[in-house]
Amino acid sequence: MKGQTIVEVAVALGIGVIILTASTLIIITSLTNSQQGAAINSGTDTAQSGLEIVRHTRDSDFTAFSALSGNYCLADTCSVVTSQSGSCGPKNSACGANVASKFSREVAISQNDSSCRPSTPVAGARYTKATLTVAWTDSKCVSSLTNCHSLQIESCLSNYTARPTP
């Protein structure tokens, strides 16, 4: 009888360890996925705010905006994209972690992009494609020096303003 009780205790302890290990793995995986989801949401918000900067640049000075073409860094201090070198200007090398010391945000601007022209373009309208890229690194990256996560959003912008029929 005494030997059987020790075996029962050992089996119960083994089952308890297996359940505890599985629970711990599930919790760790959930936390990791939650952190990754939060980073993706923040990256999306960062890209959206970058697109708002591009739209503001277009709306405030379309002549200057229509002269922009190529890749530009967009730091969190930017209110417009500029042709002057700096944190809101042309990308000369890597933009670095220029938003919240975590995200690297840049925009590629392509004037008169054919993929942005509607099937029936408006006479005199100019169509510009803006591609926002946000990249970041975290504990899942092999190297902390390179961004292993990124996302892109594209938008077609125009100087044409639709007006409702009276």
XYZ file of N, CA and C in Angstrom:
498
model
N 0.801 -1.198 0.000
C 0.000 0.000 0.000
C 0.844 1.262 0.000
N 1.951 1.246 0.806
C 2.768 2.439 0.864
C 3.435 2.705 -0.479
N 3.895 1.710 -1.175
C 4.545 1.876 -2.483
C 3.579 2.432 -3.509
N 2.354 1.996 -3.464
C 1.351 2.460 -4.422
C 1.072 3.947 -4.205
N 1.085 4.445 -2.997
C 0.848 5.843 -2.694
C 1.972 6.704 -3.245
N 3.198 6.262 -3.141
C 4.341 7.013 -3.670
C 4.234 7.109 -5.193
N 3.839 6.040 -5.853
C 3.668 6.054 -7.312
C 2.559 7.032 -7.691
N 1.458 7.007 -6.948
C 0.357 7.926 -7.233
C 0.807 9.384 -7.078
N 1.574 9.663 -6.039
C 2.078 11.021 -5.807
C 3.026 11.417 -6.932
N 3.894 10.537 -7.372
C 4.848 10.828 -8.451
C 4.098 11.096 -9.761
N 3.080 10.301 -10.051
C 2.286 10.508 -11.267
C 1.551 11.841 -11.187
N 0.945 12.135 -10.052
C 0.226 13.393 -9.879
C 1.182 14.578 -10.000
N 2.381 14.459 -9.427
C 3.387 15.512 -9.530
C 3.824 15.691 -10.977
N 4.024 14.610 -11.696
C 4.401 14.673 -13.119
C 3.333 15.366 -13.948
N 2.080 15.012 -13.712
C 0.972 15.651 -14.434
C 0.915 17.140 -14.092
N 1.122 17.481 -12.843
C 1.132 18.880 -12.408
C 2.233 19.679 -13.090
N 3.429 19.080 -13.202
C 4.557 19.753 -13.869
C 4.243 19.968 -15.347
N 3.656 18.985 -15.995
C 3.302 19.109 -17.423
C 2.272 20.230 -17.614
N 1.266 20.257 -16.752
C 0.224 21.298 -16.855
C 0.824 22.680 -16.596
N 1.687 22.790 -15.599
C 2.333 24.065 -15.274
C 3.233 24.538 -16.418
N 3.981 23.636 -17.000
C 4.861 23.981 -18.130
C 4.036 24.440 -19.328
N 2.980 23.727 -19.648
C 2.126 24.104 -20.774
C 1.475 25.464 -20.526
N 1.012 25.693 -19.311
C 0.394 26.983 -18.973
C 1.397 28.120 -19.105
N 2.616 27.895 -18.643
C 3.661 28.918 -18.743
C 3.969 29.232 -20.196
N 4.083 28.222 -21.036
C 4.356 28.441 -22.462
C 3.216 29.204 -23.133
N 1.999 28.881 -22.784
C 0.842 29.584 -23.358
C 0.855 31.054 -22.947
N 1.156 31.335 -21.695
C 1.190 32.717 -21.205
C 2.311 33.496 -21.883
N 3.495 32.907 -21.984
C 4.632 33.586 -22.626
C 4.327 33.863 -24.092
N 3.755 32.909 -24.803
C 3.399 33.098 -26.209
C 2.342 34.188 -26.359
N 1.369 34.205 -25.476
C 0.331 35.239 -25.527
C 0.911 36.626 -25.296
N 1.793 36.752 -24.339
C 2.423 38.046 -24.071
C 3.272 38.513 -25.248
N 4.020 37.589 -25.840
C 4.847 37.926 -26.999
C 3.978 38.372 -28.167
N 2.911 37.647 -28.433
C 2.008 38.020 -29.527
C 1.332 39.359 -29.245
N 0.996 39.602 -27.995
C 0.382 40.869 -27.620
C 1.351 42.030 -27.851
N 2.613 41.854 -27.486
C 3.620 42.892 -27.706
C 3.843 43.122 -29.194
N 3.875 42.048 -29.958
C 4.061 42.180 -31.400
C 2.861 42.887 -32.030
N 1.661 42.564 -31.591
C 0.464 43.234 -32.095
C 0.467 44.719 -31.751
N 0.907 45.051 -30.551
C 0.988 46.452 -30.147
C 2.008 47.203 -31.008
N 3.125 46.563 -31.309
C 4.141 47.197 -32.163
C 3.604 47.411 -33.572
N 2.857 46.453 -34.097
C 2.267 46.604 -35.434
C 1.243 47.739 -35.429
N 0.421 47.822 -34.397
C -0.546 48.922 -34.292
C 0.159 50.272 -34.217
N 1.222 50.360 -33.420
C 1.981 51.607 -33.317
C 2.647 51.939 -34.645
N 3.169 50.923 -35.335
C 3.779 51.142 -36.642
C 2.767 51.643 -37.656
N 1.563 51.101 -37.613
C 0.498 51.545 -38.513
C 0.113 52.988 -38.218
N -0.003 53.326 -36.946
C -0.300 54.715 -36.559
C 0.812 55.656 -37.025
N 2.054 55.207 -36.901
C 3.199 56.010 -37.337
C 3.154 56.232 -38.844
N 2.809 55.195 -39.598
C 2.699 55.331 -41.052
C 1.544 56.266 -41.422
N 0.412 56.129 -40.744
C -0.737 56.995 -41.021
C -0.402 58.458 -40.738
N 0.293 58.721 -39.644
C 0.654 60.114 -39.340
C 1.658 60.634 -40.361
N 2.513 59.762 -40.878
C 3.431 60.166 -41.956
C 2.669 60.536 -43.212
N 1.632 59.788 -43.515
C 0.806 60.101 -44.678
C 0.107 61.445 -44.492
N -0.299 61.745 -43.271
C -0.903 63.052 -42.994
C 0.105 64.181 -43.215
N 1.375 63.938 -42.906
C 2.421 64.932 -43.160
C 2.553 65.169 -44.661
N 2.517 64.091 -45.443
C 2.606 64.215 -46.900
C 1.395 64.985 -47.429
N 0.216 64.670 -46.946
C -0.996 65.389 -47.376
C -0.930 66.869 -47.001
N -0.429 67.147 -45.811
C -0.290 68.540 -45.377
C 0.699 69.278 -46.282
N 1.773 68.617 -46.677
C 2.746 69.221 -47.588
C 2.069 69.560 -48.910
N 1.280 68.625 -49.439
C 0.559 68.868 -50.686
C -0.417 70.025 -50.540
N -1.168 70.041 -49.453
C -2.199 71.059 -49.259
C -1.633 72.443 -48.980
N -0.473 72.523 -48.321
C 0.068 73.828 -47.949
C 0.824 74.502 -49.089
N 1.498 73.730 -49.949
C 2.263 74.320 -51.055
C 2.400 73.277 -52.164
N 1.412 73.261 -53.071
C 1.416 72.229 -54.102
C 2.601 72.382 -55.058
N 3.051 73.592 -55.303
C 4.199 73.800 -56.190
C 5.439 73.129 -55.619
N 5.700 73.331 -54.330
C 6.847 72.682 -53.683
C 6.645 71.172 -53.625
N 5.422 70.743 -53.351
C 5.120 69.309 -53.284
C 5.362 68.636 -54.637
N 4.959 69.300 -55.720
C 5.104 68.694 -57.047
C 6.562 68.601 -57.483
N 7.469 69.280 -56.777
C 8.895 69.181 -57.085
C 9.560 68.030 -56.333
N 8.857 67.435 -55.367
C 9.427 66.340 -54.578
C 9.344 65.037 -55.354
N 10.434 64.306 -55.364
C 10.457 62.991 -56.000
C 11.618 62.207 -55.419
N 11.366 60.981 -55.031
C 12.408 60.149 -54.432
C 12.046 59.753 -53.012
N 13.075 59.415 -52.229
C 12.884 58.942 -50.858
C 13.242 60.028 -49.857
N 12.385 60.171 -48.833
C 12.558 61.205 -47.814
C 12.372 60.605 -46.430
N 13.187 61.080 -45.474
C 13.015 60.693 -44.081
C 11.900 61.545 -43.481
N 11.148 60.975 -42.562
C 10.052 61.703 -41.906
C 10.132 61.500 -40.394
N 10.928 62.316 -39.736
C 11.058 62.224 -38.282
C 9.765 62.669 -37.616
N 9.628 62.359 -36.336
C 8.415 62.743 -35.624
C 8.317 64.253 -35.410
N 9.386 64.987 -35.694
C 9.366 66.446 -35.571
C 8.909 67.129 -36.868
N 8.672 66.380 -37.928
C 8.305 66.949 -39.230
C 6.836 67.357 -39.264
N 6.592 68.499 -39.910
C 5.212 68.891 -40.194
C 4.984 68.921 -41.700
N 6.071 68.998 -42.478
C 6.014 68.927 -43.940
C 7.238 68.180 -44.441
N 7.138 67.672 -45.666
C 8.288 67.062 -46.343
C 8.989 68.189 -47.085
N 10.290 68.239 -46.989
C 11.037 69.321 -47.615
C 12.141 68.784 -48.521
N 12.569 69.598 -49.456
C 13.655 69.199 -50.350
C 15.013 69.500 -49.728
N 15.026 70.163 -48.572
C 16.273 70.481 -47.887
C 16.708 69.293 -47.051
N 18.024 69.069 -46.988
C 18.521 67.928 -46.227
C 18.221 68.120 -44.744
N 18.013 67.025 -44.068
C 17.682 67.038 -42.645
C 16.725 65.911 -42.326
N 16.148 65.967 -41.139
C 15.280 64.879 -40.682
C 13.943 64.825 -41.417
N 13.607 65.873 -42.182
C 12.353 65.916 -42.940
C 12.636 66.029 -44.432
N 13.835 65.697 -44.816
C 14.245 65.885 -46.204
C 14.725 64.618 -46.874
N 15.454 64.776 -47.977
C 15.897 63.624 -48.774
C 16.676 62.607 -47.949
N 16.443 61.356 -48.269
C 17.128 60.256 -47.591
C 18.488 60.082 -48.245
N 19.551 60.391 -47.502
C 20.906 60.234 -48.025
C 21.472 58.866 -47.684
N 21.115 58.356 -46.537
C 21.482 56.995 -46.128
C 20.296 56.459 -45.341
N 20.529 55.734 -44.284
C 19.413 55.231 -43.474
C 18.807 56.368 -42.660
N 17.498 56.345 -42.512
C 16.820 57.385 -41.724
C 17.026 57.168 -40.227
N 17.302 55.939 -39.812
C 17.486 55.646 -38.394
C 16.164 55.668 -37.643
N 16.243 55.459 -36.358
C 15.041 55.460 -35.509
C 14.616 56.912 -35.300
N 13.811 57.418 -36.231
C 13.463 58.839 -36.216
C 12.075 59.142 -35.646
N 11.358 58.128 -35.178
C 10.050 58.339 -34.552
C 10.023 57.569 -33.231
N 9.816 58.295 -32.155
C 9.728 57.715 -30.805
C 10.948 56.862 -30.457
N 12.084 57.162 -31.055
C 13.338 56.427 -30.829
C 13.194 54.927 -31.066
N 12.168 54.526 -31.820
C 11.925 53.107 -32.079
C 11.708 52.828 -33.556
N 10.925 53.665 -34.216
C 10.544 53.420 -35.602
C 11.390 54.243 -36.572
N 11.670 53.642 -37.707
C 12.294 54.358 -38.823
C 11.187 54.601 -39.841
N 10.922 55.883 -40.142
C 9.826 56.211 -41.056
C 10.391 56.975 -42.244
N 9.994 56.533 -43.435
C 10.397 57.226 -44.654
C 9.271 57.152 -45.669
N 9.333 58.044 -46.649
C 8.314 58.082 -47.694
C 9.007 58.120 -49.049
N 8.456 57.359 -49.980
C 8.891 57.413 -51.379
C 7.796 58.148 -52.143
N 8.175 59.230 -52.818
C 7.224 60.033 -53.570
C 7.521 59.887 -55.051
N 6.487 59.532 -55.795
C 6.609 59.338 -57.241
C 5.574 60.216 -57.939
N 6.048 61.256 -58.621
C 5.154 62.179 -59.316
C 4.639 61.544 -60.597
N 3.406 61.860 -60.953
C 2.750 61.355 -62.175
C 2.877 59.843 -62.318
N 2.665 59.140 -61.238
C 2.776 57.686 -61.230
C 1.604 57.069 -61.991
N 1.910 56.189 -62.937
C 0.859 55.601 -63.771
C -0.113 54.741 -62.964
N 0.346 54.159 -61.859
C -0.549 53.315 -61.056
C -1.587 54.144 -60.295
N -1.408 55.440 -60.266
C -2.357 56.306 -59.553
C -3.346 57.001 -60.486
N -3.124 56.910 -61.779
C -4.038 57.572 -62.708
C -5.333 56.790 -62.813
N -6.465 57.474 -62.675
C -7.746 56.781 -62.839
C -7.976 56.434 -64.309
N -8.924 55.556 -64.566
C -9.198 55.142 -65.947
C -9.639 56.317 -66.809
N -10.287 57.290 -66.209
C -10.646 58.526 -66.931
C -10.044 59.696 -66.163
N -8.771 60.037 -66.433
C -8.117 61.105 -65.683
C -8.758 62.466 -65.959
N -8.681 63.319 -64.988
C -9.195 64.678 -65.094
C -8.130 65.522 -65.786
N -8.528 66.299 -66.774
C -7.585 67.138 -67.505
C -6.892 68.101 -66.546
N -5.582 68.142 -66.625
C -4.798 69.053 -65.794
C -4.486 68.541 -64.401
N -5.068 67.429 -64.001
C -4.807 66.888 -62.663
C -3.464 66.172 -62.653
N -2.765 66.263 -61.529
C -1.495 65.557 -61.351
C -1.692 64.494 -60.282
N -1.154 63.331 -60.541
C -1.340 62.193 -59.638
C 0.014 61.768 -59.072
N 0.088 61.720 -57.758
C 1.331 61.404 -57.070
C 1.120 60.188 -56.181
N 2.086 59.285 -56.212
C 2.030 58.104 -55.354
C 2.980 58.313 -54.178
N 2.475 58.106 -52.966
C 3.288 58.187 -51.756
C 3.283 56.818 -51.087
N 4.462 56.263 -50.879
C 4.599 54.967 -50.216
C 5.334 55.178 -48.898
N 4.607 55.010 -47.781
C 5.179 55.176 -46.454
C 5.695 53.841 -45.965
N 6.936 53.813 -45.499
C 7.521 52.603 -44.939
C 7.930 52.887 -43.504
N 7.501 52.028 -42.609
C 7.877 52.118 -41.197
C 8.544 50.793 -40.833
N 9.719 50.884 -40.226
C 10.464 49.678 -39.847
C 10.908 49.803 -38.389
N 11.078 48.654 -37.731
C 11.510 48.643 -36.345
C 12.175 47.321 -36.010
N 12.833 47.308 -34.873
C 13.495 46.105 -34.382
C 12.938 45.780 -32.992
N 13.005 44.511 -32.624
C 12.596 44.100 -31.281
C 13.380 42.858 -30.895
N 12.970 42.205 -29.827
C 13.717 41.058 -29.303
C 13.686 39.850 -30.237
N 12.767 39.807 -31.201
C 12.707 38.680 -32.127
C 13.713 38.818 -33.273
N 14.284 40.010 -33.446
C 15.241 40.235 -34.519
C 16.565 39.571 -34.179
N 17.249 39.083 -35.204
C 18.540 38.429 -35.004
C 19.576 39.447 -34.524
N 19.550 40.633 -35.110
C 20.477 41.693 -34.736
C 19.681 42.918 -34.317
N 20.127 43.564 -33.265
C 19.442 44.783 -32.826
C 19.829 45.977 -33.696
N 20.771 45.789 -34.615
C 21.219 46.875 -35.476
C 20.392 46.995 -36.757
N 19.665 45.950 -37.107
C 18.869 46.000 -38.331
C 17.392 45.832 -37.992
N 16.560 46.497 -38.769
C 15.117 46.387 -38.583
C 14.614 45.119 -39.265
N 14.013 44.240 -38.502
C 13.514 42.996 -39.105
C 12.001 43.031 -39.301
N 11.354 44.104 -38.856
C 9.916 44.254 -39.063
C 9.676 45.524 -39.866
N 8.739 45.461 -40.785
C 8.380 46.678 -41.514
C 6.967 46.550 -42.053
N 6.382 47.700 -42.345
C 5.075 47.723 -42.995
C 5.047 48.920 -43.931
N 4.195 48.818 -44.936
C 4.076 49.883 -45.924
C 2.609 50.211 -46.154
N 2.353 51.494 -46.388
C 1.045 51.901 -46.869
C 1.269 52.807 -48.072
N 0.401 52.681 -49.039
C 0.500 53.486 -50.247
C -0.755 54.339 -50.375
N -0.554 55.523 -50.935
C -1.689 56.395 -51.176
C -1.441 57.166 -52.459
N -2.501 57.383 -53.198
C -2.428 58.196 -54.405
C -3.007 59.566 -54.067
N -2.254 60.598 -54.367
C -2.661 61.961 -54.077
C -2.807 62.719 -55.388
N -3.659 63.711 -55.376
C -3.908 64.493 -56.586
C -4.053 65.958 -56.214
N -3.859 66.832 -57.193
C -4.121 68.234 -56.963
C -5.549 68.595 -57.334
N -6.294 67.577 -57.807
C -7.681 67.795 -58.236
C -8.595 67.761 -57.032
N -9.476 68.732 -56.924
C -10.443 68.787 -55.836
C -11.842 68.577 -56.420
N -12.478 67.513 -56.007
C -13.837 67.247 -56.479
C -14.786 68.216 -55.790
N -15.669 68.795 -56.566
C -16.665 69.706 -56.010
C -18.046 69.171 -56.291
N -18.903 69.177 -55.286
C -20.257 68.652 -55.512
C -21.031 69.526 -56.480
N -21.895 68.901 -57.218
C -22.753 69.632 -58.143
C -23.793 70.418 -57.340
N -24.004 71.713 -57.677
C -24.980 72.486 -56.902
C -26.380 72.015 -57.109
